[in-house]
CSV table of C-alpha atoms and ligand atoms in Angstrom, one decimal:
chain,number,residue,atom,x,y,z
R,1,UNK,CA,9.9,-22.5,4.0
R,2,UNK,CA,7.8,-20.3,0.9
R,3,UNK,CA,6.3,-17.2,1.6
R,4,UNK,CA,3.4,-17.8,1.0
R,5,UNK,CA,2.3,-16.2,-2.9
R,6,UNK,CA,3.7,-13.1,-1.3
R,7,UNK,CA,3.7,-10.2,-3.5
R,8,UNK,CA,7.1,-8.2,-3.0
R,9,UNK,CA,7.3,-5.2,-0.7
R,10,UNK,CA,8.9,-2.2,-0.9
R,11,UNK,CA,9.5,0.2,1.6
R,12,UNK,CA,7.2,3.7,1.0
R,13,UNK,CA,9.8,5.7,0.7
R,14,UNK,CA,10.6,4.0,-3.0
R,15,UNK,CA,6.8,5.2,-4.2
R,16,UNK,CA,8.5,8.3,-5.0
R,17,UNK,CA,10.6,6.4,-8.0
R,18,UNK,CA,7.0,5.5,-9.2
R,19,UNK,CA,5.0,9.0,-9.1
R,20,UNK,CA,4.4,10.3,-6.0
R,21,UNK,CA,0.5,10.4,-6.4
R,22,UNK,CA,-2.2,7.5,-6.7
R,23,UNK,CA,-3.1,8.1,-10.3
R,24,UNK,CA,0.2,7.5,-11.3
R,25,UNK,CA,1.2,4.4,-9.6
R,26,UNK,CA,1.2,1.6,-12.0
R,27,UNK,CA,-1.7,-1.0,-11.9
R,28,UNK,CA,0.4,-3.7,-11.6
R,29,UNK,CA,1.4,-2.5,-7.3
R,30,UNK,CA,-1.3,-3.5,-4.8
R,31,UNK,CA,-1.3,-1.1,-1.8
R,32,UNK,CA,-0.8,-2.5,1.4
R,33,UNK,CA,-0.6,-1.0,4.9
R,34,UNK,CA,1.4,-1.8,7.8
R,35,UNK,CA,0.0,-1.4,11.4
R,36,UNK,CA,2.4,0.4,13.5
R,37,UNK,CA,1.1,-1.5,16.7
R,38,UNK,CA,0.0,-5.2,16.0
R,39,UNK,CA,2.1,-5.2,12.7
R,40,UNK,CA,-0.9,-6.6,10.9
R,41,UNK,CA,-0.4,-6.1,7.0
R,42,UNK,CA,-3.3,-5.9,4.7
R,43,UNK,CA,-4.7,-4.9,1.4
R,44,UNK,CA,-5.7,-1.4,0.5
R,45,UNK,CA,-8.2,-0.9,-2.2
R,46,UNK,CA,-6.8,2.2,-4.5
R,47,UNK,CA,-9.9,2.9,-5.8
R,48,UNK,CA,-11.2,3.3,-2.3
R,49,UNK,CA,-8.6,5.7,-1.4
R,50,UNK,CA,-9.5,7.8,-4.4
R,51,UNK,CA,-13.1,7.8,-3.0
R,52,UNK,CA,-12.7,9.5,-0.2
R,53,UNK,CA,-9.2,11.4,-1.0
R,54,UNK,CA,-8.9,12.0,-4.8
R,55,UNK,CA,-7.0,10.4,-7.6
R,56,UNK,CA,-4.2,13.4,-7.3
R,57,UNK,CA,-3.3,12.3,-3.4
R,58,UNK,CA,0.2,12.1,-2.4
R,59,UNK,CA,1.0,8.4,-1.8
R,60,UNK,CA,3.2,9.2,1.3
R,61,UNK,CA,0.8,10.8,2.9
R,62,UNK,CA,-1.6,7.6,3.0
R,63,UNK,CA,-0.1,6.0,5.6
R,64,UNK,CA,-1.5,8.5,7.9
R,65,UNK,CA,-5.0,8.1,7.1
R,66,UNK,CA,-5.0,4.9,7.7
R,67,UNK,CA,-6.6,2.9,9.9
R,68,UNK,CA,-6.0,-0.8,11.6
R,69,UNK,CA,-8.9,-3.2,10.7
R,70,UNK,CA,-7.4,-5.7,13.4
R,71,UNK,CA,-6.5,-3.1,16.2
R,72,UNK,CA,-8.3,0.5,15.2
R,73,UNK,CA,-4.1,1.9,15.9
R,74,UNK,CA,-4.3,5.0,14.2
R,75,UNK,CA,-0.7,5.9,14.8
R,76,UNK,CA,2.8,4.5,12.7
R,77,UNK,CA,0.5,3.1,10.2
R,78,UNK,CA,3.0,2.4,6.7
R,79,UNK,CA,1.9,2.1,3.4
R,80,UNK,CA,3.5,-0.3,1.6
R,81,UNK,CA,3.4,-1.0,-2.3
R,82,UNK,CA,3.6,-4.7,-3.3
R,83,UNK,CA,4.2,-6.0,-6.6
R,84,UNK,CA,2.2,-8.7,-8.6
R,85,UNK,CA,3.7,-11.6,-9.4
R,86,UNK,CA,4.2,-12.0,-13.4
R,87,UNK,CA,3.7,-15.8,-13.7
S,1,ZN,ZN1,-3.2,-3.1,14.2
């Protein structure tokens, strides 16, 4: 069985090999959090990040501002970075 069009995943940690901040992650990764209770993955807008937290904020300290839009879990939350597919 496909994924479906999944975009790759990478653990956080790797951000770091990318710039560690949100104005210097390359366009072409998509933010995605991780639940830490339900597991539910979605997409993060960046430029809604940078709203409320500033281009300059660390990227591995997003994952605990997050927040669980299926659950509300506050708590484990990742952020992931996914990669767009070149096709
Ligand atoms: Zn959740």
């Amino acid at each position: 069985m496909r994924h479906r069009r999944s975009i790759e995943l990478m653990p956080r940690e790797n951000a770091a090999d990318y710039g560690s901040t949100l104005e210097l992650l390359p366009e072409w990764y998509v933010l995605v959090a991780k639940c830490g209770a339900c597991r539910h993955q979605g997409r993060i807008d960046r430029r809604m990040i940078a709203k409320t937290y500033g281009w300059g904020v660390h990227l591995n300290s997003i994952g605990r501002t997050l927040k669980c839009s299926r659950c509300g879990n506050r708590e484990g939350n990742k952020l992931l970075l996914g990669r767009l597919p070149r096709d």
